[in-house]
């Protein structure tokens, strides 16, 4: 199971994330195509409305125009009729449009004339073969200007800000008259139908737009935002799940290592005491008081260490559940450190180590639990002796700085690598040479317990360490007032 987790968890998460992103991209692509089709339909409708309003605007200059006559050219009925007339086409067909406005009436005439004999027309200037007056040319220029303005407004309302072009065609035979579209321009995303834009119907107008991508993406903005949030949330979810799984796996491995190491830690003092008692009986050391006293001191020390480990585990469980009571009283920090150093003299002699204590001239008192604070000092000094190696030197200093008490435990041991320093106070964590293999057996609970007790006393603990240059644990506690 561990093999499956470690080998396939990350690839499986990455695969799911890629598939999720791929599906989101396909969904967005389909929406893009649908929105592009919808935008083209809206542009066709907008072009029809622009042509309708261009015709209406051309009537403003008419003399005494009738309101109903003008309003008719804004109606959907006229738009349908005009589109039908514009799109009508056959060989020999001539479309004739005329209107006349008087003071009391207006007449509109739409004529479809089929010629049996094709007439020769001026295909360049007047393919419709009727006279073009200066007034008609003036109306045509005015209507084109208005049509361009209406088209610009319409495109702006659709959030199309890119370059666009137009072409002008003859009304009858759709021959190209003029164009603003470059001959070597890019492929067009949209081109409209042909729309007449004045009552003389001399010309037709066509809109050309090279790109609709910007406008389509703007219409899709909420889809894009939701899709991006979905991908982001999915990625964040996978990240936190994988991080949680990794933490759980490390925690499980740490518990296994803790069980193995704790078994060793508990068996060692028991075996030592058993061996000491066996030696006393076997060699009849009751007749040799000096040796007997040494063996009894060793047994006493090992039993004290065993009792401390049991208390450490019990206190840790209470700390985790917030049930660890603190019996606070006025506590002399320097006296507590002296007592701990004295209790470790036998271990110091056996290890060839040395502990020097620089006490403050000013008494250092805190409001704290004497038992737990003493355990804190014991843990830090014992760790320095245990992990520092034979002959390690430990320098303990206590000083009062305003309303704070600073206690430093500095050794010349192997130090702690930077990558481990942020995790050194975690439960069950131990600096590893190889996975679950340690040079010195331990529980991984000592520094976690130390930090929890210091925090409960409203203090802080920090570490300064360089590899192969020793470690310095610094405790900062509030002084008693």
Short mmCIF file of C-alpha atoms in Angstrom, two decimals:
data_model
loop_
_atom_site.label_atom_id
_atom_site.label_comp_id
_atom_site.label_asym_id
_atom_site.label_seq_id
_atom_site.Cartn_x
_atom_site.Cartn_y
_atom_site.Cartn_z
CA UNK A 1 0.00 0.00 0.00
CA UNK A 2 2.86 2.32 0.88
CA UNK A 3 4.47 1.51 -2.47
CA UNK A 4 1.26 2.35 -4.32
CA UNK A 5 0.86 5.64 -2.47
CA UNK A 6 4.41 6.81 -2.96
CA UNK A 7 4.65 5.72 -6.58
CA UNK A 8 1.27 6.54 -8.07
CA UNK A 9 -0.23 9.33 -5.95
CA UNK A 10 1.53 12.23 -7.67
CA UNK A 11 1.26 10.87 -11.25
CA UNK A 12 -2.43 10.09 -10.70
CA UNK A 13 -3.08 13.60 -9.37
CA UNK A 14 -1.17 15.12 -12.28
CA UNK A 15 -3.11 12.96 -14.76
CA UNK A 16 -6.47 13.98 -13.24
CA UNK A 17 -5.46 17.63 -13.34
CA UNK A 18 -4.40 17.38 -16.99
CA UNK A 19 -7.66 15.63 -17.93
CA UNK A 20 -9.69 18.24 -16.02
CA UNK A 21 -7.83 21.06 -17.78
CA UNK A 22 -8.24 19.35 -21.16
CA UNK A 23 -12.01 19.01 -20.66
CA UNK A 24 -12.23 22.64 -19.63
CA UNK A 25 -10.36 23.66 -22.80
CA UNK A 26 -12.70 21.59 -25.00
CA UNK A 27 -15.73 23.12 -23.24
CA UNK A 28 -14.36 26.63 -23.74
CA UNK A 29 -13.58 25.89 -27.40
CA UNK A 30 -17.18 24.80 -28.00
CA UNK A 31 -18.48 27.90 -26.24
CA UNK A 32 -16.12 30.03 -28.35
CA UNK A 33 -17.55 28.60 -31.57
CA UNK A 34 -21.13 29.02 -30.35
CA UNK A 35 -20.50 32.60 -29.24
CA UNK A 36 -18.81 33.40 -32.54
CA UNK A 37 -21.86 32.18 -34.47
CA UNK A 38 -24.13 34.19 -32.16
CA UNK A 39 -21.97 37.30 -32.63
CA UNK A 40 -22.19 36.96 -36.42
CA UNK A 41 -25.98 36.72 -36.18
CA UNK A 42 -26.00 39.83 -33.99
CA UNK A 43 -23.78 41.62 -36.50
CA UNK A 44 -26.17 40.73 -39.34
CA UNK A 45 -29.05 42.15 -37.32
CA UNK A 46 -27.00 45.19 -36.44
CA UNK A 47 -26.11 45.82 -40.08
CA UNK A 48 -29.79 45.68 -41.00
CA UNK A 49 -30.61 48.21 -38.30
CA UNK A 50 -27.70 50.45 -39.33
CA UNK A 51 -28.92 50.46 -42.97
CA UNK A 52 -32.46 51.16 -41.78
CA UNK A 53 -31.34 54.14 -39.70
CA UNK A 54 -29.14 55.41 -42.54
CA UNK A 55 -32.20 55.54 -44.81
CA UNK A 56 -34.18 57.24 -42.06
CA UNK A 57 -31.42 59.83 -41.61
CA UNK A 58 -31.45 60.59 -45.35
CA UNK A 59 -35.07 61.71 -44.98
CA UNK A 60 -34.23 64.41 -42.44
CA UNK A 61 -33.20 66.81 -45.19
CA UNK A 62 -36.42 66.26 -47.07
CA UNK A 63 -38.66 69.30 -47.32
CA UNK A 64 -41.70 69.07 -45.01
CA UNK A 65 -41.27 65.36 -44.31
CA UNK A 66 -44.26 63.56 -42.86
CA UNK A 67 -43.67 61.85 -39.50
CA UNK A 68 -45.58 58.68 -40.43
CA UNK A 69 -43.74 58.51 -43.71
CA UNK A 70 -40.40 58.67 -41.90
CA UNK A 71 -41.40 56.26 -39.13
CA UNK A 72 -42.38 53.67 -41.72
CA UNK A 73 -38.71 53.33 -42.67
CA UNK A 74 -37.88 52.32 -39.08
CA UNK A 75 -40.45 49.54 -38.99
CA UNK A 76 -39.54 45.82 -39.27
CA UNK A 77 -42.03 45.54 -42.17
CA UNK A 78 -39.97 47.96 -44.24
CA UNK A 79 -36.77 46.15 -43.31
CA UNK A 80 -38.17 42.85 -44.55
CA UNK A 81 -39.50 44.46 -47.71
CA UNK A 82 -36.17 46.18 -48.38
CA UNK A 83 -34.19 42.96 -47.85
CA UNK A 84 -36.48 41.13 -50.24
CA UNK A 85 -36.01 43.84 -52.88
CA UNK A 86 -32.23 43.95 -52.33
CA UNK A 87 -31.89 40.18 -52.70
CA UNK A 88 -34.14 39.85 -55.70
CA UNK A 89 -32.16 39.10 -58.85
CA UNK A 90 -32.69 37.56 -62.29
CA UNK A 91 -31.35 37.91 -65.78
CA UNK A 92 -32.80 41.02 -67.39
CA UNK A 93 -34.32 42.24 -64.11
CA UNK A 94 -34.20 45.94 -63.33
CA UNK A 95 -35.23 47.18 -59.88
CA UNK A 96 -36.61 50.69 -59.85
CA UNK A 97 -37.26 52.61 -56.66
CA UNK A 98 -38.79 56.06 -56.58
CA UNK A 99 -40.52 58.28 -54.08
CA UNK A 100 -42.14 61.66 -54.02
CA UNK A 101 -42.95 63.84 -51.03
CA UNK A 102 -45.49 66.65 -51.09
CA UNK A 103 -46.95 68.77 -48.34
CA UNK A 104 -49.88 66.44 -47.65
CA UNK A 105 -48.71 63.03 -48.91
CA UNK A 106 -45.80 60.80 -49.83
CA UNK A 107 -45.63 58.20 -52.57
CA UNK A 108 -43.24 55.24 -52.70
CA UNK A 109 -42.92 53.16 -55.86
CA UNK A 110 -41.14 49.80 -56.08
CA UNK A 111 -40.89 48.40 -59.61
CA UNK A 112 -39.44 45.13 -60.88
CA UNK A 113 -38.98 45.42 -64.65
CA UNK A 114 -38.01 42.41 -66.79
CA UNK A 115 -36.46 43.35 -70.15
CA UNK A 116 -36.78 40.89 -73.02
CA UNK A 117 -33.98 42.66 -74.83
CA UNK A 118 -30.92 43.44 -72.82
CA UNK A 119 -29.98 47.10 -73.02
CA UNK A 120 -26.44 48.38 -73.13
CA UNK A 121 -25.66 50.11 -69.83
CA UNK A 122 -22.89 52.20 -68.51
CA UNK A 123 -21.51 49.43 -66.34
CA UNK A 124 -18.88 51.66 -64.80
CA UNK A 125 -20.96 54.61 -63.60
CA UNK A 126 -24.64 53.83 -64.03
CA UNK A 127 -25.44 50.14 -64.50
CA UNK A 128 -29.08 50.79 -63.50
CA UNK A 129 -29.46 52.96 -66.64
CA UNK A 130 -31.25 55.92 -65.10
CA UNK A 131 -30.02 59.50 -64.78
CA UNK A 132 -27.96 60.35 -61.69
CA UNK A 133 -28.50 63.90 -60.52
CA UNK A 134 -26.09 65.91 -58.30
CA UNK A 135 -28.71 65.77 -55.55
CA UNK A 136 -28.71 61.97 -55.71
CA UNK A 137 -24.91 61.93 -55.48
CA UNK A 138 -25.08 64.28 -52.48
CA UNK A 139 -27.61 62.00 -50.78
CA UNK A 140 -25.44 58.97 -51.52
CA UNK A 141 -22.33 60.61 -49.96
CA UNK A 142 -24.31 61.71 -46.90
CA UNK A 143 -25.85 58.26 -46.48
CA UNK A 144 -22.42 56.54 -46.76
CA UNK A 145 -20.98 58.82 -44.08
CA UNK A 146 -23.92 58.13 -41.80
CA UNK A 147 -23.73 54.39 -42.55
CA UNK A 148 -20.05 54.31 -41.54
CA UNK A 149 -20.87 56.12 -38.32
CA UNK A 150 -23.74 53.75 -37.55
CA UNK A 151 -21.53 50.72 -38.25
CA UNK A 152 -18.76 52.09 -35.98
CA UNK A 153 -21.27 52.60 -33.17
CA UNK A 154 -22.69 49.15 -33.68
CA UNK A 155 -19.24 47.51 -33.59
CA UNK A 156 -18.32 49.48 -30.47
CA UNK A 157 -21.48 48.24 -28.74
CA UNK A 158 -20.36 44.68 -29.53
CA UNK A 159 -16.87 45.42 -28.13
CA UNK A 160 -15.18 45.05 -31.51
CA UNK A 161 -12.28 47.51 -31.44
CA UNK A 162 -10.07 46.00 -34.11
CA UNK A 163 -9.69 47.39 -37.64
CA UNK A 164 -12.64 46.85 -39.98
CA UNK A 165 -13.28 47.63 -43.64
CA UNK A 166 -16.15 48.05 -46.07
CA UNK A 167 -16.93 47.53 -49.74
CA UNK A 168 -19.41 49.43 -51.90
CA UNK A 169 -21.30 47.63 -54.72
CA UNK A 170 -23.69 48.71 -57.50
CA UNK A 171 -27.25 48.14 -56.49
CA UNK A 172 -28.47 46.20 -59.55
CA UNK A 173 -25.62 43.90 -60.57
CA UNK A 174 -23.46 43.86 -57.38
CA UNK A 175 -20.37 45.05 -59.23
CA UNK A 176 -17.65 46.32 -56.86
CA UNK A 177 -17.36 50.12 -56.88
CA UNK A 178 -14.87 50.81 -54.09
CA UNK A 179 -13.23 49.12 -51.14
CA UNK A 180 -11.10 49.97 -48.10
CA UNK A 181 -10.04 46.35 -47.70
CA UNK A 182 -6.35 45.72 -48.59
CA UNK A 183 -5.78 43.18 -51.31
CA UNK A 184 -3.19 41.29 -49.25
CA UNK A 185 -5.01 41.43 -45.92
CA UNK A 186 -5.51 38.51 -43.55
CA UNK A 187 -8.38 36.08 -43.76
CA UNK A 188 -11.71 37.55 -42.74
CA UNK A 189 -13.60 36.32 -39.68
CA UNK A 190 -16.80 38.05 -40.75
CA UNK A 191 -18.28 39.65 -43.84
CA UNK A 192 -21.84 40.86 -43.94
CA UNK A 193 -24.44 40.67 -46.65
CA UNK A 194 -25.08 43.59 -49.02
CA UNK A 195 -27.31 46.35 -47.62
CA UNK A 196 -28.69 49.38 -49.43
CA UNK A 197 -28.42 52.47 -47.28
CA UNK A 198 -30.35 55.29 -49.05
CA UNK A 199 -33.67 55.73 -50.84
CA UNK A 200 -32.01 56.12 -54.23
CA UNK A 201 -30.63 52.57 -53.89
CA UNK A 202 -27.62 53.45 -55.99
CA UNK A 203 -25.19 51.45 -53.86
CA UNK A 204 -24.94 48.55 -51.45
CA UNK A 205 -22.74 48.33 -48.35
CA UNK A 206 -20.75 45.33 -47.06
CA UNK A 207 -18.87 45.18 -43.72
CA UNK A 208 -15.58 43.24 -43.43
CA UNK A 209 -14.04 42.33 -40.04
CA UNK A 210 -10.70 40.46 -39.99
CA UNK A 211 -10.98 39.22 -36.37
CA UNK A 212 -13.81 38.64 -33.91
CA UNK A 213 -11.68 36.86 -31.29
CA UNK A 214 -11.49 39.81 -28.90
CA UNK A 215 -15.24 40.39 -28.90
CA UNK A 216 -15.98 36.67 -28.53
CA UNK A 217 -13.57 36.37 -25.60
CA UNK A 218 -15.22 39.37 -23.99
CA UNK A 219 -18.59 37.65 -24.27
CA UNK A 220 -17.00 34.56 -22.73
CA UNK A 221 -15.42 36.44 -19.83
CA UNK A 222 -17.59 34.84 -17.16
CA UNK A 223 -17.04 31.38 -18.63
CA UNK A 224 -13.28 32.03 -18.70
CA UNK A 225 -13.27 33.29 -15.12
CA UNK A 226 -15.33 30.35 -13.86
CA UNK A 227 -13.20 27.86 -15.78
CA UNK A 228 -9.97 29.41 -14.49
CA UNK A 229 -11.32 29.34 -10.93
CA UNK A 230 -12.35 25.72 -11.40
CA UNK A 231 -8.87 24.75 -12.58
CA UNK A 232 -7.27 26.79 -9.81
CA UNK A 233 -9.50 25.28 -7.11
CA UNK A 234 -8.93 21.78 -8.50
CA UNK A 235 -5.17 22.34 -8.47
CA UNK A 236 -5.32 23.74 -4.93
CA UNK A 237 -7.46 20.80 -3.80
CA UNK A 238 -5.03 18.25 -5.26
CA UNK A 239 -2.12 20.16 -3.72
CA UNK A 240 -3.59 20.17 -0.22
CA UNK A 241 -4.77 16.56 -0.48
CA UNK A 242 -1.32 15.41 -1.58
CA UNK A 243 0.29 17.52 1.11
CA UNK A 244 -2.05 15.99 3.68
CA UNK A 245 -1.33 12.47 2.40
CA UNK A 246 2.38 13.15 2.57
CA UNK A 247 2.07 14.48 6.12
CA UNK A 248 -0.01 11.47 7.12
CA UNK A 249 2.53 9.11 5.58
CA UNK A 250 5.39 10.88 7.37
CA UNK A 251 3.38 10.84 10.58
CA UNK A 252 2.68 7.10 10.23
CA UNK A 253 6.35 6.40 9.53
CA UNK A 254 7.30 8.57 12.50
CA UNK A 255 4.95 6.61 14.78
CA UNK A 256 6.50 3.35 13.60
CA UNK A 257 9.98 4.74 14.22
CA UNK A 258 8.79 6.10 17.58
CA UNK A 259 7.51 2.68 18.64
CA UNK A 260 10.80 1.03 17.67
CA UNK A 261 12.93 3.68 19.33
CA UNK A 262 10.76 3.87 22.47
CA UNK A 263 11.01 0.10 22.87
CA UNK A 264 14.78 0.41 22.75
CA UNK A 265 14.75 3.39 25.12
CA UNK A 266 12.62 1.51 27.65
CA UNK A 267 14.57 -1.73 27.42
CA UNK A 268 17.97 -0.07 27.86
CA UNK A 269 17.52 1.23 31.45
CA UNK A 270 15.67 -1.96 32.44
CA UNK A 271 18.53 -4.09 31.09
CA UNK A 272 21.11 -1.86 32.79
CA UNK A 273 19.36 -2.09 36.18
CA UNK A 274 18.93 -5.83 35.78
CA UNK A 275 22.62 -6.22 34.95
CA UNK A 276 23.64 -4.07 37.94
CA UNK A 277 21.49 -6.09 40.35
CA UNK A 278 22.77 -9.34 38.86
CA UNK A 279 26.36 -8.15 39.34
CA UNK A 280 25.67 -7.20 42.96
CA UNK A 281 24.35 -10.70 43.70
CA UNK A 282 26.86 -12.58 41.55
CA UNK A 283 29.98 -10.86 42.85
CA UNK A 284 28.67 -10.37 46.41
CA UNK A 285 29.31 -6.64 46.32
CA UNK A 286 27.76 -6.18 49.75
CA UNK A 287 31.29 -6.73 51.04
CA UNK A 288 32.64 -3.94 48.78
CA UNK A 289 30.74 -0.75 49.67
CA UNK A 290 32.44 1.45 47.07
CA UNK A 291 31.55 -0.78 44.11
CA UNK A 292 28.11 -1.43 45.55
CA UNK A 293 27.48 2.30 45.77
CA UNK A 294 28.57 2.77 42.13
CA UNK A 295 26.20 0.06 40.91
CA UNK A 296 23.36 1.49 42.98
CA UNK A 297 24.01 4.98 41.57
CA UNK A 298 23.93 3.55 38.06
CA UNK A 299 20.65 1.78 38.80
CA UNK A 300 19.19 4.89 40.37
CA UNK A 301 20.19 6.98 37.38
CA UNK A 302 18.67 4.51 34.89
CA UNK A 303 15.43 4.27 36.86
CA UNK A 304 15.28 8.05 36.98
CA UNK A 305 15.75 8.16 33.20
CA UNK A 306 13.06 5.50 32.74
CA UNK A 307 10.64 7.44 34.92
CA UNK A 308 11.38 10.63 32.95
CA UNK A 309 10.60 8.91 29.63
CA UNK A 310 7.29 7.58 30.97
CA UNK A 311 6.36 11.02 32.29
CA UNK A 312 7.31 12.53 28.94
CA UNK A 313 4.90 10.28 27.04
CA UNK A 314 2.09 10.84 29.55
CA UNK A 315 2.63 14.60 29.58
CA UNK A 316 2.66 14.67 25.79
CA UNK A 317 -0.74 12.99 25.64
CA UNK A 318 -2.14 15.51 28.12
CA UNK A 319 -0.59 18.38 26.18
CA UNK A 320 -2.16 17.20 22.91
CA UNK A 321 -5.63 17.16 24.51
CA UNK A 322 -5.14 20.47 26.31
CA UNK A 323 -5.38 18.70 29.69
CA UNK A 324 -1.87 19.39 30.98
CA UNK A 325 -2.31 21.38 34.19
CA UNK A 326 0.34 23.88 35.23
CA UNK A 327 0.83 24.35 38.96
CA UNK A 328 2.39 27.76 38.90
CA UNK A 329 4.49 29.19 41.70
CA UNK A 330 7.45 31.47 42.06
CA UNK A 331 10.28 29.46 40.50
CA UNK A 332 14.01 30.22 40.61
CA UNK A 333 15.27 29.37 37.09
CA UNK A 334 18.96 29.31 38.06
CA UNK A 335 18.41 26.97 41.01
CA UNK A 336 16.43 24.63 38.72
CA UNK A 337 19.27 24.53 36.17
CA UNK A 338 21.82 23.82 38.94
CA UNK A 339 19.73 20.89 40.18
CA UNK A 340 19.49 19.39 36.69
CA UNK A 341 23.25 19.69 36.11
CA UNK A 342 23.93 18.06 39.48
CA UNK A 343 21.62 15.13 38.67
CA UNK A 344 23.54 14.49 35.44
CA UNK A 345 27.04 14.38 36.97
CA UNK A 346 27.33 10.61 36.64
CA UNK A 347 26.35 10.73 32.98
CA UNK A 348 28.80 13.60 32.44
CA UNK A 349 31.65 11.57 33.91
CA UNK A 350 30.79 8.49 31.86
CA UNK A 351 30.57 10.54 28.67
CA UNK A 352 33.65 12.66 29.33
CA UNK A 353 31.53 15.75 28.77
CA UNK A 354 31.52 19.10 30.51
CA UNK A 355 28.73 21.54 31.37
CA UNK A 356 29.51 25.06 32.49
CA UNK A 357 26.83 27.35 33.83
CA UNK A 358 27.06 31.13 33.83
CA UNK A 359 24.46 32.42 36.25
CA UNK A 360 23.12 35.94 36.36
CA UNK A 361 24.05 38.15 39.28
CA UNK A 362 20.41 39.18 39.47
CA UNK A 363 17.99 36.45 40.67
CA UNK A 364 15.83 35.14 37.82
CA UNK A 365 12.32 34.18 38.89
CA UNK A 366 9.32 33.20 36.79
CA UNK A 367 5.74 32.29 37.58
CA UNK A 368 5.76 28.71 36.35
CA UNK A 369 5.43 25.02 37.03
CA UNK A 370 8.70 23.80 38.66
CA UNK A 371 8.26 20.19 37.51
CA UNK A 372 7.71 20.96 33.85
CA UNK A 373 10.33 23.72 33.65
CA UNK A 374 12.87 21.39 35.27
CA UNK A 375 11.97 18.74 32.68
CA UNK A 376 12.54 21.33 29.93
CA UNK A 377 16.07 22.05 31.19
CA UNK A 378 16.75 18.32 31.65
CA UNK A 379 15.65 17.55 28.08
CA UNK A 380 17.83 20.24 26.52
CA UNK A 381 20.95 19.32 28.52
CA UNK A 382 20.44 15.56 28.00
CA UNK A 383 19.94 16.09 24.23
CA UNK A 384 23.21 18.03 24.04
CA UNK A 385 25.06 15.22 25.84
CA UNK A 386 23.34 12.45 23.88
CA UNK A 387 23.63 13.88 20.36
CA UNK A 388 26.80 15.91 20.86
CA UNK A 389 28.94 12.83 21.18
CA UNK A 390 31.64 11.92 23.65
CA UNK A 391 33.51 14.86 25.13
CA UNK A 392 30.91 17.44 24.11
CA UNK A 393 31.05 20.78 25.90
CA UNK A 394 27.85 22.57 26.86
CA UNK A 395 27.65 26.19 27.93
CA UNK A 396 24.48 27.28 29.77
CA UNK A 397 23.86 30.94 30.44
CA UNK A 398 20.99 32.72 32.16
CA UNK A 399 20.44 36.47 32.19
CA UNK A 400 17.69 38.98 32.89
CA UNK A 401 16.88 41.55 30.19
CA UNK A 402 14.31 44.06 31.42
CA UNK A 403 11.16 42.00 32.08
CA UNK A 404 12.38 38.88 30.25
CA UNK A 405 14.60 35.96 31.22
CA UNK A 406 16.88 34.60 28.50
CA UNK A 407 18.31 31.08 28.90
CA UNK A 408 20.84 29.76 26.37
CA UNK A 409 21.99 26.13 25.91
CA UNK A 410 24.96 26.20 23.53
CA UNK A 411 27.05 23.14 22.63
CA UNK A 412 29.94 22.36 20.28
CA UNK A 413 28.29 19.26 18.85
CA UNK A 414 27.64 18.33 15.19
CA UNK A 415 24.91 20.96 14.74
CA UNK A 416 21.68 20.67 12.82
CA UNK A 417 21.36 21.18 9.06
CA UNK A 418 19.29 24.15 7.93
CA UNK A 419 16.73 21.96 6.13
CA UNK A 420 15.79 20.31 9.47
CA UNK A 421 15.72 23.39 11.70
CA UNK A 422 12.12 24.39 10.91
CA UNK A 423 10.87 20.90 11.75
CA UNK A 424 13.01 20.14 14.80
CA UNK A 425 10.15 20.94 17.20
CA UNK A 426 7.59 18.74 15.41
CA UNK A 427 6.13 15.75 17.14
CA UNK A 428 8.04 12.50 16.43
CA UNK A 429 10.51 14.31 14.17
CA UNK A 430 14.15 13.31 14.37
CA UNK A 431 17.08 14.33 12.21
CA UNK A 432 17.77 11.38 9.93
CA UNK A 433 20.90 10.10 8.31
CA UNK A 434 18.93 7.49 6.42
CA UNK A 435 15.24 6.68 6.58
CA UNK A 436 14.33 5.44 10.10
CA UNK A 437 18.01 4.90 11.00
CA UNK A 438 19.56 7.05 13.74
CA UNK A 439 23.01 7.10 15.28
CA UNK A 440 21.39 7.72 18.68
CA UNK A 441 18.12 6.17 19.77
CA UNK A 442 15.39 8.60 20.83
CA UNK A 443 11.64 9.15 20.86
CA UNK A 444 11.35 12.35 18.84
CA UNK A 445 9.18 13.79 21.62
CA UNK A 446 11.68 15.76 23.70
CA UNK A 447 11.87 19.02 21.77
CA UNK A 448 8.16 18.92 20.98
CA UNK A 449 7.45 18.64 24.71
CA UNK A 450 9.95 21.43 25.44
CA UNK A 451 8.27 23.79 22.96
CA UNK A 452 4.76 23.04 24.27
CA UNK A 453 5.78 23.74 27.89
CA UNK A 454 7.58 26.96 26.96
CA UNK A 455 4.55 28.15 24.98
CA UNK A 456 2.25 27.37 27.90
CA UNK A 457 4.44 29.67 30.00
CA UNK A 458 3.95 32.47 27.42
CA UNK A 459 7.54 32.11 26.28
CA UNK A 460 9.38 31.29 23.06
CA UNK A 461 12.14 28.92 22.05
CA UNK A 462 14.41 29.31 19.05
CA UNK A 463 17.37 27.53 17.50
CA UNK A 464 20.60 28.86 16.07
CA UNK A 465 22.74 26.18 14.51
CA UNK A 466 25.31 25.55 11.78
CA UNK A 467 26.34 22.12 10.60
CA UNK A 468 29.51 20.92 12.40
CA UNK A 469 29.53 24.10 14.52
CA UNK A 470 27.13 23.20 17.31
CA UNK A 471 23.64 24.30 18.32
CA UNK A 472 22.25 27.03 20.52
CA UNK A 473 18.72 26.67 21.95
CA UNK A 474 17.44 29.96 23.37
CA UNK A 475 14.44 30.15 25.73
CA UNK A 476 12.73 33.47 26.37
CA UNK A 477 10.38 33.57 29.38
CA UNK A 478 8.50 36.45 31.05
CA UNK A 479 10.04 37.37 34.40
CA UNK A 480 7.92 37.26 37.53
CA UNK A 481 6.51 40.61 38.57
#
